[in-house]
PDB file of C-alpha atoms and ligand atoms in Angstrom:
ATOM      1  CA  UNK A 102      72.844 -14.637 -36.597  1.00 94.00           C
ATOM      2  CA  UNK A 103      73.775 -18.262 -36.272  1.00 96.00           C
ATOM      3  CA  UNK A 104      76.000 -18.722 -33.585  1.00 96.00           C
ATOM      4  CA  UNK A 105      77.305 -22.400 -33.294  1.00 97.00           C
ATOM      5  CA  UNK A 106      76.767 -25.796 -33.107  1.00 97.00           C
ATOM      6  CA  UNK A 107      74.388 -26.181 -30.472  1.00 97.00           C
ATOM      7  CA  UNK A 108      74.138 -30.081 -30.859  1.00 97.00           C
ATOM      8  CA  UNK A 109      74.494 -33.312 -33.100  1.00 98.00           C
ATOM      9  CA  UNK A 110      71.519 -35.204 -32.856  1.00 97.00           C
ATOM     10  CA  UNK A 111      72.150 -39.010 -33.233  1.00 98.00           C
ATOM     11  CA  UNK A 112      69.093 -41.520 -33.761  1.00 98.00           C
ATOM     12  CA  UNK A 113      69.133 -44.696 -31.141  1.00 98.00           C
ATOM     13  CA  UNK A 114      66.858 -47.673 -30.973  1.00 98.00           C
ATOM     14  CA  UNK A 115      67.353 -48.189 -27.639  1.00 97.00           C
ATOM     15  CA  UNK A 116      67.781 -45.290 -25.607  1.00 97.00           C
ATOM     16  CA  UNK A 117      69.136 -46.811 -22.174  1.00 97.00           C
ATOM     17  CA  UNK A 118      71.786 -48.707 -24.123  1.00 98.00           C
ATOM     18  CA  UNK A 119      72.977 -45.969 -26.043  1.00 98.00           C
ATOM     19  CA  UNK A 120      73.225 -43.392 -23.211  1.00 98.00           C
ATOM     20  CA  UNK A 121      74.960 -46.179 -20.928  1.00 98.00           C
ATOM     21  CA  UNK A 122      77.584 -46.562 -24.289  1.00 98.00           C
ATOM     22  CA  UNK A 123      77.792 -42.532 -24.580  1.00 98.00           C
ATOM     23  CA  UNK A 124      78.748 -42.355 -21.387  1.00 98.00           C
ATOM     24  CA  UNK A 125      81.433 -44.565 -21.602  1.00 98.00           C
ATOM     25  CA  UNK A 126      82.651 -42.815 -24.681  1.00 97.00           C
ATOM     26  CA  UNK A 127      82.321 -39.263 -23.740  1.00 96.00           C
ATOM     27  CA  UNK A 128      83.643 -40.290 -19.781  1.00 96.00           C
ATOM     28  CA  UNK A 129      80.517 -37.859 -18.571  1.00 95.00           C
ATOM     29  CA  UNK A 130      77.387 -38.580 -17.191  1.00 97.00           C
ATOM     30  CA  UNK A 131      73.848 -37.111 -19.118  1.00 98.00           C
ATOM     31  CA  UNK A 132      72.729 -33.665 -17.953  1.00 96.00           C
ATOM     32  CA  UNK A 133      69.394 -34.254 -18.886  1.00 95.00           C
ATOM     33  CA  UNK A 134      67.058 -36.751 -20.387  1.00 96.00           C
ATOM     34  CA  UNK A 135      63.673 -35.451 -21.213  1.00 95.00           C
ATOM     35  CA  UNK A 136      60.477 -36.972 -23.494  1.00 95.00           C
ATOM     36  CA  UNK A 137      59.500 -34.502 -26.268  1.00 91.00           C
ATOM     37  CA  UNK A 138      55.668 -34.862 -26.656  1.00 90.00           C
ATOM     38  CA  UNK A 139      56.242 -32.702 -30.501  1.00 85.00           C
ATOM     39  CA  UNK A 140      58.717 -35.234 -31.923  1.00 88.00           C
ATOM     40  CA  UNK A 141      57.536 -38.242 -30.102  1.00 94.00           C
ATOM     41  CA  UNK A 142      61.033 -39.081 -29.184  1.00 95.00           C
ATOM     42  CA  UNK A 143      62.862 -39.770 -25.478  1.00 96.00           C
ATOM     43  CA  UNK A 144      66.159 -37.588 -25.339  1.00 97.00           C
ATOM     44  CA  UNK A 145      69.076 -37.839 -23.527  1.00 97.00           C
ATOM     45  CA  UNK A 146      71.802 -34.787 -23.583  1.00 97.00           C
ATOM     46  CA  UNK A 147      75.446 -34.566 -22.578  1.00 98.00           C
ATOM     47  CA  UNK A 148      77.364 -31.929 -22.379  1.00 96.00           C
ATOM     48  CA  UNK A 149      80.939 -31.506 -23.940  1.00 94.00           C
ATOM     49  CA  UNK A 150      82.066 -28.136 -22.951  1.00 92.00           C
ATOM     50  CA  UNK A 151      79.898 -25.677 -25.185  1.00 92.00           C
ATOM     51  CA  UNK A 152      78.668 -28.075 -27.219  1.00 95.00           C
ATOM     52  CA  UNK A 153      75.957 -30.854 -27.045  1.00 97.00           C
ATOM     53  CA  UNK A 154      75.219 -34.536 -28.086  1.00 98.00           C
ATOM     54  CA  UNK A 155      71.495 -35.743 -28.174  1.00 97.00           C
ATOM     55  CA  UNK A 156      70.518 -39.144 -28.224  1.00 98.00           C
ATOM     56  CA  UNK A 157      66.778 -39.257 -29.497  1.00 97.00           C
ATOM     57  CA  UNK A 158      65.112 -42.968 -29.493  1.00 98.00           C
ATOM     58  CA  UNK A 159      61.509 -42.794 -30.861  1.00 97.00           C
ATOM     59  CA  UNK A 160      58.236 -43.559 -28.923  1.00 96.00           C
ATOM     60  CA  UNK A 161      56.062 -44.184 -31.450  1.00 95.00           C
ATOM     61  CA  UNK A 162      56.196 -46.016 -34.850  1.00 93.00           C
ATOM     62  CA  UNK A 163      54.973 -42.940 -36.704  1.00 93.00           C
ATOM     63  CA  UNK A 164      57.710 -40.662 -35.581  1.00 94.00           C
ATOM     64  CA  UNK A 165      60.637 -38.783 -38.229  1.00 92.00           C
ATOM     65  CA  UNK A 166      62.923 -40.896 -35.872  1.00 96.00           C
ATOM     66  CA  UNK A 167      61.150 -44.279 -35.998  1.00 97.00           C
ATOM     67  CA  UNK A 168      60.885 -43.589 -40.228  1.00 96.00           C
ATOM     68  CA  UNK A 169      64.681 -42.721 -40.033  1.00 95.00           C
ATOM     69  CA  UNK A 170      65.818 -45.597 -38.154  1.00 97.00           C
ATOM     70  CA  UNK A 171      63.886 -47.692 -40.536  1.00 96.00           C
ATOM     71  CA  UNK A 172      65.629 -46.104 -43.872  1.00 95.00           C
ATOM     72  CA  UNK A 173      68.717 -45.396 -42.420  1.00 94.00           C
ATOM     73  CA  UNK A 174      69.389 -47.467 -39.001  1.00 96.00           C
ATOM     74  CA  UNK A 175      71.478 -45.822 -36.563  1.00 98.00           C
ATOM     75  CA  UNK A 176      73.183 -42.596 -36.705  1.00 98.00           C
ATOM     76  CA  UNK A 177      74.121 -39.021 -37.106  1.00 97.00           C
ATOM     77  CA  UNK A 178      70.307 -37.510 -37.485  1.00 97.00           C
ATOM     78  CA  UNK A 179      70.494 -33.965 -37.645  1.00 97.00           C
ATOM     79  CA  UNK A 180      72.957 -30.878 -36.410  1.00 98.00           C
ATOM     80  CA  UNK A 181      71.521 -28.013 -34.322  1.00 98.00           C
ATOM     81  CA  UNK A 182      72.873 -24.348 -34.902  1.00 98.00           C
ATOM     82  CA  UNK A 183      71.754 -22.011 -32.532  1.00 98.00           C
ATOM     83  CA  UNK A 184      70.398 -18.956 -33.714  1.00 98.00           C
ATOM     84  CA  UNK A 185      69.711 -15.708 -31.854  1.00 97.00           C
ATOM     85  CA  UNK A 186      66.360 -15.650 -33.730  1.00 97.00           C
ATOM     86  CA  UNK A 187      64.464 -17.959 -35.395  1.00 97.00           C
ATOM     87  CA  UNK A 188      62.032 -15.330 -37.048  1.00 97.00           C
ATOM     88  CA  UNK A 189      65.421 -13.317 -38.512  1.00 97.00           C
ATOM     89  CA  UNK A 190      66.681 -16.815 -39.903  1.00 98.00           C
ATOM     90  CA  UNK A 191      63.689 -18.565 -41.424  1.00 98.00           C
ATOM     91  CA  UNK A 192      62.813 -15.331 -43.222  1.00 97.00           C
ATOM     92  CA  UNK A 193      66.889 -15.002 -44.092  1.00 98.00           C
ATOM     93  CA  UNK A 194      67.297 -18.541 -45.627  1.00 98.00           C
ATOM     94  CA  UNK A 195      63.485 -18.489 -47.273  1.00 97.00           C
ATOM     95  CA  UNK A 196      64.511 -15.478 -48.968  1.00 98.00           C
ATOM     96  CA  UNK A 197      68.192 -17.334 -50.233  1.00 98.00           C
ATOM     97  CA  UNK A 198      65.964 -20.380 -51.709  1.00 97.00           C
ATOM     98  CA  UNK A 199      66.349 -23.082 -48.148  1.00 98.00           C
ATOM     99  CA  UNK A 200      63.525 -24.820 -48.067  1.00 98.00           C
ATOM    100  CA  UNK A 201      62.125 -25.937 -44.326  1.00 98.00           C
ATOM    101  CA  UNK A 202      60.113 -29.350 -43.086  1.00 96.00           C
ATOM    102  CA  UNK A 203      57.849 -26.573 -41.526  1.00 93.00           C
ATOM    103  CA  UNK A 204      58.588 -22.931 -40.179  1.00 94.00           C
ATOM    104  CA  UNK A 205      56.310 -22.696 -37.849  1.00 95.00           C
ATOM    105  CA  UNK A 206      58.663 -23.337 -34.537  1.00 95.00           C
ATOM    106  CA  UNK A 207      58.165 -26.298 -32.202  1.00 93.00           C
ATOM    107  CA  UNK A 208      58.653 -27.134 -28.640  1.00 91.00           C
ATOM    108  CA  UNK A 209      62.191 -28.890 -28.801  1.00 89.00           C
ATOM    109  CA  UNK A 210      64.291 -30.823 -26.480  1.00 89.00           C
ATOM    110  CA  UNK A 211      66.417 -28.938 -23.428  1.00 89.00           C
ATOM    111  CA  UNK A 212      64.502 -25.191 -23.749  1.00 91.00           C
ATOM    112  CA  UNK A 213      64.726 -24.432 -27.370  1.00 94.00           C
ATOM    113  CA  UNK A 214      62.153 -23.324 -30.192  1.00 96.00           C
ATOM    114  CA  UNK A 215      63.172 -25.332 -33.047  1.00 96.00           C
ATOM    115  CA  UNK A 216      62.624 -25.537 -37.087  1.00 97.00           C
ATOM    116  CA  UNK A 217      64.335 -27.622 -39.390  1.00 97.00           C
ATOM    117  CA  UNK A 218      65.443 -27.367 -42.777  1.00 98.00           C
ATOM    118  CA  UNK A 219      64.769 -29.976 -45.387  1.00 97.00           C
ATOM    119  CA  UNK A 220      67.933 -31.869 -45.900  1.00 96.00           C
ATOM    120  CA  UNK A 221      67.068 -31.760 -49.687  1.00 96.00           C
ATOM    121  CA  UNK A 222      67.825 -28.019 -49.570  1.00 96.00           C
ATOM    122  CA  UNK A 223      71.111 -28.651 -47.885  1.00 97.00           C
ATOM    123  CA  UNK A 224      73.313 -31.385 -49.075  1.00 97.00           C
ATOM    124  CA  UNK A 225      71.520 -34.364 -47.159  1.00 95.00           C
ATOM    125  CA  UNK A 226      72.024 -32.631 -44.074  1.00 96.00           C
ATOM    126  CA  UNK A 227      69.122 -32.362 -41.741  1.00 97.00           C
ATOM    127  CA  UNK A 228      69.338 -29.094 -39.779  1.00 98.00           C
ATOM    128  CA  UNK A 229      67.810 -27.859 -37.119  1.00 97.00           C
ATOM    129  CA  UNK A 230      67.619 -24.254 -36.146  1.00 98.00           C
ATOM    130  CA  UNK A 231      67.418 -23.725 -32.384  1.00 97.00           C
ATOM    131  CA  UNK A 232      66.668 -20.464 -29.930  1.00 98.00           C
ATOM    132  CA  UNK A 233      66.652 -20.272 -26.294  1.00 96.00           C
ATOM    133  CA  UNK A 234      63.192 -19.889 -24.660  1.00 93.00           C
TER     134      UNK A 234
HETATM  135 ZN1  LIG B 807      68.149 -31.623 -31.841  1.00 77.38          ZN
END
């Protein structure tokens, strides 16, 4: 089952700016900021009541970020919809025709297993699929 949005993942070229300007938006502080070895990217989370926003700045030139920023610039990246099980869902949207960058789940950001969809399967949209570990 897919239970919410979990997050809205927004690209950043400079990571300390960007929080420093999301916290003066958002009036919060980050809960967590955390370097994801998988993606290559440096994270930094804040909380808004049950829902989250991720910054993600890339730390290497190879990264989907660092390609993203470079096609795209700055921006909404990807939204995260937490699912009570990844194995359920990949096998539930393979079987309806959604394609997937890869389903074999990855170490995310903030305690999650993670997959994403290819946003040519879904209107543009990148999505990530997300469980608790
Ligand atoms: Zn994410």
């Amino acid at each position: 089952m897919i239970k919410k949005i979990e997050h809205i993942g927004i690209a950043v070229k400079d990571i300390s700016f960007s929080t420093s300007l999301f916290e003066r938006l958002l009036g919060n502080k980050p809960y967590k900021t955390e370097k994801v070895l998988s993606e290559e990217v440096n994270t930094t989370f804040f909380r808004l009541s049950d829902q989250k926003v991720e910054l993600l700045s890339s730390i290497s030139k190879d990264s989907a970020i660092a390609k993203f920023l470079e096609s795209k610039n700055e921006g909404i990246h990807h939204i995260a919809l937490l699912v009570d099980s990844l194995e359920f869902e990949i096998n539930r949207l393979e079987a309806l025709g959604f394609q997937f960058i890869s389903k074999t789940p990855k170490e995310g950001a903030d305690n999650k297993k993670i997959v994403f969809l290819h946003p040519k399967s879904t209107n543009g949209v990148l999505v990530e699929l997300c469980e608790e570990m």
